[in-house]
């Protein structure tokens, strides 16, 4: 039976050199109070030292609630995750070579926890081939002090795969909504199912301890069994949060019943987007949609596509999904990314990635940060700034068709007038480069698997035709030489 303890008592359990895993995406399922207590303990005592911290999605928000609490020199020796994002103090240590850092695909991390739980050797997959995760390129290493190879290239039945090795977990930080007195955990208020169950199983079967932060406690036997997402047999300790800010449903709201499926909202109440370059790009992207297609929407500009579909009265004939595990409904942008209005189903993110990796997405709409003449894309590393990769590699590599959406240059001042795009002031940074800083998507791999690729900007549309970046459309008001070719 699980023990009920305080967050500080939970933090005191973590020992030097431990491997700690955490679940969550943004504020959803993110055990804010546990992480805060661990950072506080280190500040006061200097313990624990040199832990390995691993997670999948971005944890926390831009308002100080995040894993940045762990960004204290000597606390974390190794970071291994899919998104660093808002963990500014951890990022600073990464940049200063004061911790080892591996960035791995979100889907692989979710799948790896299942392999650890079953005591299998690891994940064998094509996800990451030809990208910075490939050991022939960077092996997922993010700085100079990161030297150990944790990703291997193998051959199986005459084909190349990547092998991501399993590792034991000593502790898990997970958040639920309610625990009963036996430690059974419901997530009724959460807007996503995510990966808490698999992390708990992996930690328990590694001989580690599972610690779950909740908001409420229920009497034994009163939770409906179908509401229990993590059974009490997997839970060692329960911490009841003492601060409401540690229990927000998403980055942007403490609780919205439309996000966890308690109510359905009238979508016509969602305001239309203003006519800007973002709308020009996402309207053109939405022209790729067809009835019944299964799509994924990445963070950033692609998250405006649901608004366009809603404005055009076609949202109900599309099947929009996110890596958080949502199916159907209207996916929301930051600060609600991963949460969905009127979802038809919410499944575990590992199950969603299994579907994605097998080619289940008809069209993936993703952001465009940098691209080059070979069609490679970088969305992760810019100088020594590491953002993280999330589910980008899983989605971009395996969708039948991928559409990259973004402005042509960074920081340009634009306006839309008389049906034309007018460049008031050119951007300071080019996005179409000779060579990207890091390969997060391989144009060569896309050609090998005969994937359809579009790059949609406010100035024109390009395709990857026979390995060549090829202009196929130009926007009204744009000068081919001055506004396009000279800026590539």
Tab-separated table of C-alpha atoms in Angstrom:
chain	number	residue	atom	x	y	z
A	1	UNK	CA	0.000	0.000	0.000
A	2	UNK	CA	1.298	3.458	-0.913
A	3	UNK	CA	2.556	5.766	1.838
A	4	UNK	CA	1.362	9.359	2.012
A	5	UNK	CA	4.283	11.735	2.542
A	6	UNK	CA	5.147	15.410	1.969
A	7	UNK	CA	6.928	16.741	-1.102
A	8	UNK	CA	10.019	17.451	0.986
A	9	UNK	CA	10.033	13.907	2.356
A	10	UNK	CA	9.782	12.658	-1.216
A	11	UNK	CA	12.731	14.823	-2.275
A	12	UNK	CA	14.763	13.430	0.630
A	13	UNK	CA	14.400	9.929	-0.851
A	14	UNK	CA	16.380	10.745	-4.008
A	15	UNK	CA	19.952	9.563	-3.616
A	16	UNK	CA	23.213	10.546	-5.319
A	17	UNK	CA	23.723	9.124	-8.836
A	18	UNK	CA	20.029	8.166	-9.093
A	19	UNK	CA	18.173	8.050	-12.405
A	20	UNK	CA	14.942	10.023	-12.110
A	21	UNK	CA	12.211	9.919	-14.755
A	22	UNK	CA	9.327	12.385	-15.014
A	23	UNK	CA	6.088	12.411	-16.991
A	24	UNK	CA	4.175	15.346	-18.391
A	25	UNK	CA	3.728	17.849	-21.209
A	26	UNK	CA	3.739	21.506	-20.260
A	27	UNK	CA	1.811	21.640	-16.990
A	28	UNK	CA	-0.247	18.560	-17.803
A	29	UNK	CA	0.739	15.686	-15.493
A	30	UNK	CA	3.804	17.705	-14.456
A	31	UNK	CA	4.708	17.126	-10.773
A	32	UNK	CA	5.624	20.736	-10.072
A	33	UNK	CA	5.685	20.497	-6.287
A	34	UNK	CA	7.955	17.430	-6.278
A	35	UNK	CA	10.466	19.061	-8.601
A	36	UNK	CA	10.403	22.310	-6.613
A	37	UNK	CA	11.073	20.371	-3.389
A	38	UNK	CA	14.003	18.514	-4.982
A	39	UNK	CA	15.584	21.772	-6.129
A	40	UNK	CA	15.047	23.289	-2.677
A	41	UNK	CA	16.676	20.301	-0.962
A	42	UNK	CA	19.753	20.648	-3.176
A	43	UNK	CA	20.026	24.362	-2.434
A	44	UNK	CA	19.910	23.691	1.300
A	45	UNK	CA	21.973	20.502	1.597
A	46	UNK	CA	23.904	19.976	-1.636
A	47	UNK	CA	22.200	16.599	-2.109
A	48	UNK	CA	21.454	14.617	-4.166
A	49	UNK	CA	24.446	14.915	-6.485
A	50	UNK	CA	24.971	13.906	-10.088
A	51	UNK	CA	21.572	12.472	-10.903
A	52	UNK	CA	20.429	11.479	-14.383
A	53	UNK	CA	17.160	13.209	-15.262
A	54	UNK	CA	15.073	11.833	-18.107
A	55	UNK	CA	11.677	12.791	-19.546
A	56	UNK	CA	9.776	13.055	-22.802
A	57	UNK	CA	7.731	16.221	-23.357
A	58	UNK	CA	8.556	19.774	-22.354
A	59	UNK	CA	7.940	20.109	-18.617
A	60	UNK	CA	6.641	23.361	-17.179
A	61	UNK	CA	5.823	26.716	-18.745
A	62	UNK	CA	7.356	30.095	-19.545
A	63	UNK	CA	6.328	31.550	-16.178
A	64	UNK	CA	8.919	29.853	-13.991
A	65	UNK	CA	7.060	26.596	-13.307
A	66	UNK	CA	9.379	24.030	-14.858
A	67	UNK	CA	12.329	21.680	-14.577
A	68	UNK	CA	14.524	24.763	-14.506
A	69	UNK	CA	14.398	24.217	-10.699
A	70	UNK	CA	16.875	21.415	-11.328
A	71	UNK	CA	19.310	23.699	-13.135
A	72	UNK	CA	21.791	23.845	-10.258
A	73	UNK	CA	25.383	22.862	-10.928
A	74	UNK	CA	26.149	19.430	-9.501
A	75	UNK	CA	22.545	18.294	-9.119
A	76	UNK	CA	21.999	16.917	-12.634
A	77	UNK	CA	24.949	15.137	-14.239
A	78	UNK	CA	23.055	13.917	-17.311
A	79	UNK	CA	19.919	15.222	-19.021
A	80	UNK	CA	18.168	12.919	-21.471
A	81	UNK	CA	14.911	14.133	-22.972
A	82	UNK	CA	12.995	15.270	-26.016
A	83	UNK	CA	12.372	18.916	-25.102
A	84	UNK	CA	14.342	21.330	-22.929
A	85	UNK	CA	12.414	24.427	-23.942
A	86	UNK	CA	11.699	26.500	-20.860
A	87	UNK	CA	14.294	24.958	-18.521
A	88	UNK	CA	16.510	28.010	-18.804
A	89	UNK	CA	18.858	27.179	-15.911
A	90	UNK	CA	19.407	23.642	-17.194
A	91	UNK	CA	20.024	25.054	-20.670
A	92	UNK	CA	22.688	27.373	-19.271
A	93	UNK	CA	24.500	24.410	-17.697
A	94	UNK	CA	24.271	22.572	-21.028
A	95	UNK	CA	25.757	25.558	-22.853
A	96	UNK	CA	28.572	25.803	-20.298
A	97	UNK	CA	29.374	22.069	-20.603
A	98	UNK	CA	28.452	21.490	-16.960
A	99	UNK	CA	26.173	18.544	-17.660
A	100	UNK	CA	25.895	15.811	-20.263
A	101	UNK	CA	22.928	16.231	-22.585
A	102	UNK	CA	21.184	13.871	-25.000
A	103	UNK	CA	18.195	14.918	-27.087
A	104	UNK	CA	16.116	11.958	-28.274
A	105	UNK	CA	12.786	11.671	-30.130
A	106	UNK	CA	9.754	11.869	-27.848
A	107	UNK	CA	8.176	8.738	-29.291
A	108	UNK	CA	11.344	6.740	-28.696
A	109	UNK	CA	11.452	7.799	-25.026
A	110	UNK	CA	7.814	6.767	-24.540
A	111	UNK	CA	8.452	3.431	-26.259
A	112	UNK	CA	11.690	2.888	-24.352
A	113	UNK	CA	9.862	3.004	-21.012
A	114	UNK	CA	7.680	0.127	-22.202
A	115	UNK	CA	10.796	-1.860	-23.140
A	116	UNK	CA	12.338	-1.159	-19.733
A	117	UNK	CA	9.129	-2.288	-18.011
A	118	UNK	CA	9.198	-5.581	-19.926
A	119	UNK	CA	12.968	-6.012	-19.353
A	120	UNK	CA	13.629	-6.027	-23.082
A	121	UNK	CA	16.995	-4.719	-24.352
A	122	UNK	CA	15.695	-1.519	-25.951
A	123	UNK	CA	13.919	0.050	-28.919
A	124	UNK	CA	14.808	-0.933	-32.479
A	125	UNK	CA	13.434	1.597	-34.949
A	126	UNK	CA	14.177	3.589	-38.086
A	127	UNK	CA	13.207	6.792	-36.273
A	128	UNK	CA	16.211	9.115	-36.300
A	129	UNK	CA	18.071	7.652	-39.295
A	130	UNK	CA	19.837	10.424	-41.180
A	131	UNK	CA	19.208	12.986	-38.428
A	132	UNK	CA	21.375	14.335	-35.607
A	133	UNK	CA	20.287	11.309	-33.515
A	134	UNK	CA	22.030	8.949	-35.949
A	135	UNK	CA	25.420	7.964	-34.413
A	136	UNK	CA	27.065	8.617	-37.789
A	137	UNK	CA	26.136	12.290	-37.342
A	138	UNK	CA	25.839	13.345	-33.660
A	139	UNK	CA	24.237	10.440	-31.819
A	140	UNK	CA	21.877	12.835	-30.027
A	141	UNK	CA	24.759	14.513	-28.149
A	142	UNK	CA	24.163	18.197	-27.460
A	143	UNK	CA	27.511	19.479	-26.161
A	144	UNK	CA	31.244	18.694	-25.926
A	145	UNK	CA	31.191	16.862	-22.569
A	146	UNK	CA	28.620	14.375	-23.832
A	147	UNK	CA	30.720	11.555	-25.201
A	148	UNK	CA	29.123	8.179	-24.462
A	149	UNK	CA	27.347	6.555	-27.404
A	150	UNK	CA	23.811	5.625	-26.307
A	151	UNK	CA	22.373	5.134	-29.815
A	152	UNK	CA	23.723	2.364	-32.054
A	153	UNK	CA	23.372	1.723	-35.772
A	154	UNK	CA	22.469	-1.901	-36.474
A	155	UNK	CA	21.505	-3.996	-39.475
A	156	UNK	CA	18.530	-6.337	-39.327
A	157	UNK	CA	17.310	-8.430	-42.259
A	158	UNK	CA	19.473	-6.322	-44.571
A	159	UNK	CA	18.047	-2.971	-43.413
A	160	UNK	CA	19.461	-0.209	-41.220
A	161	UNK	CA	17.907	0.555	-37.840
A	162	UNK	CA	18.802	2.550	-34.745
A	163	UNK	CA	18.985	0.778	-31.388
A	164	UNK	CA	18.155	2.782	-28.252
A	165	UNK	CA	19.347	0.805	-25.228
A	166	UNK	CA	17.232	0.274	-22.096
A	167	UNK	CA	18.428	1.553	-18.722
A	168	UNK	CA	17.154	1.139	-15.124
A	169	UNK	CA	15.060	3.843	-13.437
A	170	UNK	CA	15.508	4.500	-9.710
A	171	UNK	CA	12.669	6.987	-9.177
A	172	UNK	CA	9.666	8.390	-11.042
A	173	UNK	CA	7.895	11.723	-10.543
A	174	UNK	CA	4.327	11.549	-11.890
A	175	UNK	CA	1.219	13.690	-11.369
A	176	UNK	CA	-2.368	12.543	-11.147
A	177	UNK	CA	-5.611	14.155	-10.069
A	178	UNK	CA	-6.851	11.914	-7.250
A	179	UNK	CA	-5.340	9.065	-5.234
A	180	UNK	CA	-7.424	6.742	-3.126
A	181	UNK	CA	-6.102	5.470	0.184
A	182	UNK	CA	-4.541	2.450	-1.554
A	183	UNK	CA	-2.573	4.581	-4.010
A	184	UNK	CA	-4.750	4.028	-7.081
A	185	UNK	CA	-4.380	7.108	-9.269
A	186	UNK	CA	-6.991	8.801	-11.441
A	187	UNK	CA	-6.203	11.546	-13.940
A	188	UNK	CA	-9.743	12.799	-14.370
A	189	UNK	CA	-8.760	16.474	-14.485
A	190	UNK	CA	-5.819	16.007	-16.840
A	191	UNK	CA	-6.244	16.943	-20.487
A	192	UNK	CA	-4.007	14.104	-21.748
A	193	UNK	CA	-3.159	10.523	-20.800
A	194	UNK	CA	0.514	10.750	-21.809
A	195	UNK	CA	3.106	8.320	-20.400
A	196	UNK	CA	2.638	8.097	-16.630
A	197	UNK	CA	1.563	4.452	-16.593
A	198	UNK	CA	4.540	3.260	-18.652
A	199	UNK	CA	6.994	5.282	-16.568
A	200	UNK	CA	5.521	3.795	-13.385
A	201	UNK	CA	5.811	0.252	-14.759
A	202	UNK	CA	9.375	0.828	-15.948
A	203	UNK	CA	10.448	2.251	-12.593
A	204	UNK	CA	8.715	-0.423	-10.529
A	205	UNK	CA	10.196	-3.267	-12.593
A	206	UNK	CA	13.632	-1.644	-12.332
A	207	UNK	CA	13.359	-1.946	-8.546
A	208	UNK	CA	12.827	1.798	-8.223
A	209	UNK	CA	10.290	3.929	-6.343
A	210	UNK	CA	7.230	5.576	-7.913
A	211	UNK	CA	6.161	8.909	-6.387
A	212	UNK	CA	2.889	10.493	-7.501
A	213	UNK	CA	1.728	14.035	-6.780
A	214	UNK	CA	-2.061	14.475	-6.600
A	215	UNK	CA	-4.548	17.172	-5.719
A	216	UNK	CA	-7.149	15.141	-3.795
A	217	UNK	CA	-7.481	11.935	-1.781
A	218	UNK	CA	-10.460	9.560	-2.031
A	219	UNK	CA	-11.633	6.749	0.224
A	220	UNK	CA	-10.425	3.244	-0.698
A	221	UNK	CA	-12.615	1.534	-3.257
A	222	UNK	CA	-14.462	4.675	-4.358
A	223	UNK	CA	-12.637	5.321	-7.649
A	224	UNK	CA	-14.281	3.719	-10.657
A	225	UNK	CA	-11.807	1.110	-11.952
A	226	UNK	CA	-11.929	2.574	-15.463
A	227	UNK	CA	-10.869	5.936	-14.015
A	228	UNK	CA	-7.711	4.461	-12.492
A	229	UNK	CA	-4.845	5.223	-14.866
A	230	UNK	CA	-2.061	3.984	-12.559
A	231	UNK	CA	-2.973	1.090	-10.234
A	232	UNK	CA	-1.864	1.264	-6.628
A	233	UNK	CA	0.342	-1.822	-7.029
A	234	UNK	CA	2.779	0.421	-8.955
A	235	UNK	CA	2.770	3.356	-6.524
A	236	UNK	CA	5.130	3.602	-3.548
A	237	UNK	CA	4.454	7.143	-2.333
A	238	UNK	CA	1.711	9.735	-2.767
A	239	UNK	CA	2.219	13.461	-2.196
A	240	UNK	CA	-0.846	15.702	-1.846
A	241	UNK	CA	0.017	19.099	-3.322
A	242	UNK	CA	-0.183	22.110	-1.036
A	243	UNK	CA	-0.143	24.766	-3.781
A	244	UNK	CA	-2.726	25.227	-6.525
A	245	UNK	CA	-0.077	26.500	-8.953
A	246	UNK	CA	1.436	22.986	-8.855
A	247	UNK	CA	-1.784	21.492	-10.231
A	248	UNK	CA	-2.590	23.475	-13.375
A	249	UNK	CA	-4.226	21.457	-16.131
A	250	UNK	CA	-2.311	23.277	-18.891
A	251	UNK	CA	0.238	26.071	-19.112
A	252	UNK	CA	-2.536	28.594	-19.695
A	253	UNK	CA	-5.366	27.622	-17.340
A	254	UNK	CA	-5.884	25.936	-13.971
A	255	UNK	CA	-8.834	23.937	-15.321
A	256	UNK	CA	-11.022	23.916	-18.411
A	257	UNK	CA	-13.665	21.131	-18.513
A	258	UNK	CA	-13.589	21.195	-22.318
A	259	UNK	CA	-9.980	19.949	-22.284
A	260	UNK	CA	-10.577	16.792	-20.246
A	261	UNK	CA	-13.814	15.936	-22.057
A	262	UNK	CA	-16.316	16.913	-19.357
A	263	UNK	CA	-18.078	19.277	-21.779
A	264	UNK	CA	-18.132	20.036	-25.496
A	265	UNK	CA	-17.898	23.674	-26.538
A	266	UNK	CA	-19.617	25.354	-29.520
A	267	UNK	CA	-16.654	25.797	-31.847
A	268	UNK	CA	-18.226	28.750	-33.636
A	269	UNK	CA	-17.452	30.776	-30.525
A	270	UNK	CA	-13.729	30.495	-31.303
A	271	UNK	CA	-12.651	33.863	-32.823
A	272	UNK	CA	-11.371	34.028	-36.399
A	273	UNK	CA	-7.697	34.733	-37.046
A	274	UNK	CA	-6.681	38.200	-38.286
A	275	UNK	CA	-5.402	38.436	-41.865
A	276	UNK	CA	-1.622	38.369	-41.414
A	277	UNK	CA	1.224	36.430	-42.991
A	278	UNK	CA	0.436	33.602	-40.547
A	279	UNK	CA	-3.038	33.313	-41.971
A	280	UNK	CA	-1.727	33.460	-45.535
A	281	UNK	CA	0.589	30.531	-44.775
A	282	UNK	CA	-1.880	28.415	-42.830
A	283	UNK	CA	-4.706	28.998	-45.323
A	284	UNK	CA	-2.420	27.748	-48.087
A	285	UNK	CA	-1.423	24.794	-45.915
A	286	UNK	CA	-5.082	24.009	-45.273
A	287	UNK	CA	-5.580	23.666	-49.043
A	288	UNK	CA	-3.708	20.345	-48.721
A	289	UNK	CA	-6.517	18.950	-46.577
A	290	UNK	CA	-9.013	16.424	-47.901
A	291	UNK	CA	-12.039	14.811	-46.230
A	292	UNK	CA	-11.121	11.957	-43.926
A	293	UNK	CA	-7.351	12.535	-43.897
A	294	UNK	CA	-5.570	11.829	-40.617
A	295	UNK	CA	-3.278	14.720	-39.786
A	296	UNK	CA	-0.816	15.763	-37.115
A	297	UNK	CA	-0.253	19.364	-36.110
A	298	UNK	CA	3.096	20.437	-34.714
A	299	UNK	CA	3.642	23.361	-32.394
A	300	UNK	CA	3.943	26.902	-33.736
A	301	UNK	CA	2.283	28.075	-36.928
A	302	UNK	CA	0.635	24.708	-37.801
A	303	UNK	CA	-1.529	25.112	-34.706
A	304	UNK	CA	-3.453	27.845	-36.561
A	305	UNK	CA	-4.720	25.287	-39.085
A	306	UNK	CA	-7.582	24.119	-36.798
A	307	UNK	CA	-8.817	27.734	-36.691
A	308	UNK	CA	-8.740	27.883	-40.493
A	309	UNK	CA	-10.599	24.566	-40.737
A	310	UNK	CA	-13.138	25.890	-38.228
A	311	UNK	CA	-13.623	29.139	-40.180
A	312	UNK	CA	-14.149	27.156	-43.383
A	313	UNK	CA	-16.622	24.750	-41.714
A	314	UNK	CA	-14.524	21.671	-42.494
A	315	UNK	CA	-13.110	20.821	-39.059
A	316	UNK	CA	-15.657	18.043	-38.501
A	317	UNK	CA	-14.663	16.135	-41.656
A	318	UNK	CA	-10.981	16.067	-40.667
A	319	UNK	CA	-9.224	13.777	-38.182
A	320	UNK	CA	-6.731	15.979	-36.370
A	321	UNK	CA	-4.325	14.337	-33.928
A	322	UNK	CA	-1.469	15.366	-31.648
A	323	UNK	CA	1.445	13.438	-30.158
A	324	UNK	CA	-0.111	13.885	-26.724
A	325	UNK	CA	-2.619	11.195	-27.755
A	326	UNK	CA	-5.617	13.211	-28.897
A	327	UNK	CA	-7.806	12.043	-31.786
A	328	UNK	CA	-10.391	14.341	-33.357
A	329	UNK	CA	-11.573	17.691	-32.079
A	330	UNK	CA	-9.714	21.006	-32.363
A	331	UNK	CA	-6.096	20.941	-31.095
A	332	UNK	CA	-5.069	24.135	-29.312
A	333	UNK	CA	-1.868	26.216	-29.653
A	334	UNK	CA	0.379	27.439	-26.837
A	335	UNK	CA	-0.195	27.895	-23.933
A	336	UNK	CA	-2.515	24.874	-24.296
A	337	UNK	CA	-0.438	22.749	-26.693
A	338	UNK	CA	-1.417	19.084	-26.566
A	339	UNK	CA	-4.872	19.885	-25.216
A	340	UNK	CA	-7.912	19.662	-27.469
A	341	UNK	CA	-11.425	21.048	-27.597
A	342	UNK	CA	-14.053	18.361	-28.214
A	343	UNK	CA	-11.669	15.416	-28.610
A	344	UNK	CA	-13.204	12.151	-29.800
A	345	UNK	CA	-10.623	10.072	-27.950
A	346	UNK	CA	-7.597	10.510	-25.696
A	347	UNK	CA	-5.085	7.658	-25.775
A	348	UNK	CA	-1.623	7.149	-24.281
A	349	UNK	CA	1.119	8.948	-26.157
A	350	UNK	CA	3.108	5.728	-26.606
A	351	UNK	CA	0.167	4.187	-28.471
A	352	UNK	CA	-0.104	7.321	-30.613
A	353	UNK	CA	3.568	7.124	-31.551
A	354	UNK	CA	3.272	3.451	-32.457
A	355	UNK	CA	0.565	4.520	-34.908
A	356	UNK	CA	2.635	7.445	-36.181
A	357	UNK	CA	5.817	5.386	-36.649
A	358	UNK	CA	3.915	2.860	-38.722
A	359	UNK	CA	2.844	5.508	-41.227
A	360	UNK	CA	-0.602	6.264	-39.807
A	361	UNK	CA	-0.438	10.008	-40.510
A	362	UNK	CA	-1.583	11.083	-43.965
A	363	UNK	CA	-0.248	14.647	-43.593
A	364	UNK	CA	2.048	16.083	-40.935
A	365	UNK	CA	2.024	19.878	-40.607
A	366	UNK	CA	5.188	21.101	-38.910
A	367	UNK	CA	7.090	24.321	-38.273
A	368	UNK	CA	9.842	25.710	-40.493
A	369	UNK	CA	12.833	27.187	-38.662
A	370	UNK	CA	15.750	26.423	-41.010
A	371	UNK	CA	16.025	24.445	-44.236
A	372	UNK	CA	18.729	23.939	-46.828
A	373	UNK	CA	19.243	23.046	-50.472
A	374	UNK	CA	18.920	19.308	-49.742
A	375	UNK	CA	15.599	19.770	-47.960
A	376	UNK	CA	17.032	19.156	-44.491
A	377	UNK	CA	15.225	20.862	-41.602
A	378	UNK	CA	16.551	22.177	-38.275
A	379	UNK	CA	14.156	23.014	-35.456
A	380	UNK	CA	16.341	22.168	-32.466
A	381	UNK	CA	19.796	23.718	-32.219
A	382	UNK	CA	20.738	27.277	-33.092
A	383	UNK	CA	24.288	28.129	-32.055
A	384	UNK	CA	24.478	26.727	-28.525
A	385	UNK	CA	20.767	27.199	-27.923
A	386	UNK	CA	18.966	23.837	-27.672
A	387	UNK	CA	15.178	23.826	-27.931
A	388	UNK	CA	14.492	20.101	-28.064
A	389	UNK	CA	12.952	17.891	-30.714
A	390	UNK	CA	9.700	16.594	-29.180
A	391	UNK	CA	7.866	14.282	-31.549
A	392	UNK	CA	9.188	16.082	-34.634
A	393	UNK	CA	11.391	13.241	-35.908
A	394	UNK	CA	8.737	10.543	-35.408
A	395	UNK	CA	6.144	12.643	-37.234
A	396	UNK	CA	8.217	14.147	-40.045
A	397	UNK	CA	9.980	10.911	-40.929
A	398	UNK	CA	6.913	8.682	-41.053
A	399	UNK	CA	4.000	10.800	-42.311
A	400	UNK	CA	2.994	9.962	-45.885
A	401	UNK	CA	3.203	13.670	-46.667
A	402	UNK	CA	4.859	16.443	-44.661
A	403	UNK	CA	4.099	20.158	-44.968
A	404	UNK	CA	6.475	22.668	-43.376
A	405	UNK	CA	4.915	26.020	-42.519
A	406	UNK	CA	6.795	29.210	-41.722
A	407	UNK	CA	7.755	32.691	-42.816
A	408	UNK	CA	10.416	32.939	-45.515
A	409	UNK	CA	12.819	34.960	-43.367
A	410	UNK	CA	12.941	35.591	-39.635
A	411	UNK	CA	11.780	38.971	-38.372
A	412	UNK	CA	10.438	40.493	-41.588
A	413	UNK	CA	7.738	43.165	-41.332
A	414	UNK	CA	4.919	42.270	-43.714
A	415	UNK	CA	1.405	43.366	-44.571
A	416	UNK	CA	-1.411	41.974	-46.691
A	417	UNK	CA	-3.039	44.558	-48.954
A	418	UNK	CA	-5.245	44.302	-52.067
A	419	UNK	CA	-4.697	40.561	-52.212
A	420	UNK	CA	-0.903	40.914	-52.234
A	421	UNK	CA	1.949	40.243	-49.829
A	422	UNK	CA	3.930	43.419	-49.245
A	423	UNK	CA	7.358	43.342	-47.607
A	424	UNK	CA	7.668	46.491	-45.521
A	425	UNK	CA	11.009	45.547	-43.987
A	426	UNK	CA	13.124	42.503	-44.791
A	427	UNK	CA	13.968	39.978	-42.089
A	428	UNK	CA	17.405	39.896	-40.470
A	429	UNK	CA	17.924	36.150	-40.679
A	430	UNK	CA	17.539	33.805	-43.643
A	431	UNK	CA	15.798	30.459	-43.128
A	432	UNK	CA	16.675	28.938	-46.522
A	433	UNK	CA	20.367	28.206	-46.093
A	434	UNK	CA	23.188	26.413	-47.881
A	435	UNK	CA	23.395	24.031	-44.922
A	436	UNK	CA	21.314	23.818	-41.730
A	437	UNK	CA	23.026	23.950	-38.330
A	438	UNK	CA	21.597	20.560	-37.344
A	439	UNK	CA	19.706	17.885	-39.276
A	440	UNK	CA	16.374	17.171	-37.585
A	441	UNK	CA	14.775	16.016	-40.827
A	442	UNK	CA	16.743	14.432	-43.640
A	443	UNK	CA	15.827	15.408	-47.173
A	444	UNK	CA	17.875	12.478	-48.488
A	445	UNK	CA	15.956	10.016	-46.329
A	446	UNK	CA	12.681	11.557	-47.546
A	447	UNK	CA	13.748	10.906	-51.122
A	448	UNK	CA	14.678	7.312	-50.308
A	449	UNK	CA	11.221	6.565	-48.912
A	450	UNK	CA	9.533	8.664	-51.650
A	451	UNK	CA	7.850	11.010	-49.181
A	452	UNK	CA	5.935	14.041	-50.463
A	453	UNK	CA	7.354	17.290	-49.027
A	454	UNK	CA	6.084	20.884	-49.224
A	455	UNK	CA	7.585	24.085	-47.801
A	456	UNK	CA	4.876	26.722	-47.495
A	457	UNK	CA	5.788	30.352	-46.844
A	458	UNK	CA	4.010	33.671	-47.321
A	459	UNK	CA	6.105	34.319	-50.458
A	460	UNK	CA	5.821	30.992	-52.216
A	461	UNK	CA	5.615	27.228	-52.051
A	462	UNK	CA	8.559	24.932	-52.656
A	463	UNK	CA	8.752	21.164	-53.084
A	464	UNK	CA	11.535	18.639	-52.789
A	465	UNK	CA	11.633	17.262	-56.332
A	466	UNK	CA	14.293	14.644	-57.130
A	467	UNK	CA	16.409	15.904	-54.258
A	468	UNK	CA	16.253	19.537	-55.371
A	469	UNK	CA	14.505	22.418	-53.625
A	470	UNK	CA	12.053	23.530	-56.319
A	471	UNK	CA	9.810	26.616	-56.396
A	472	UNK	CA	6.304	25.643	-57.486
A	473	UNK	CA	4.195	28.696	-56.561
A	474	UNK	CA	4.835	32.388	-55.994
A	475	UNK	CA	2.542	34.669	-54.014
A	476	UNK	CA	0.927	37.785	-55.551
A	477	UNK	CA	3.058	40.863	-54.885
A	478	UNK	CA	6.327	38.953	-54.511
A	479	UNK	CA	9.284	39.654	-56.808
A	480	UNK	CA	10.995	36.388	-57.767
A	481	UNK	CA	14.561	37.682	-57.768
A	482	UNK	CA	14.481	40.318	-55.006
A	483	UNK	CA	12.097	38.732	-52.492
A	484	UNK	CA	12.815	35.023	-53.046
A	485	UNK	CA	16.000	33.979	-54.817
A	486	UNK	CA	18.232	36.680	-53.305
A	487	UNK	CA	17.024	35.764	-49.814
A	488	UNK	CA	17.939	32.067	-50.102
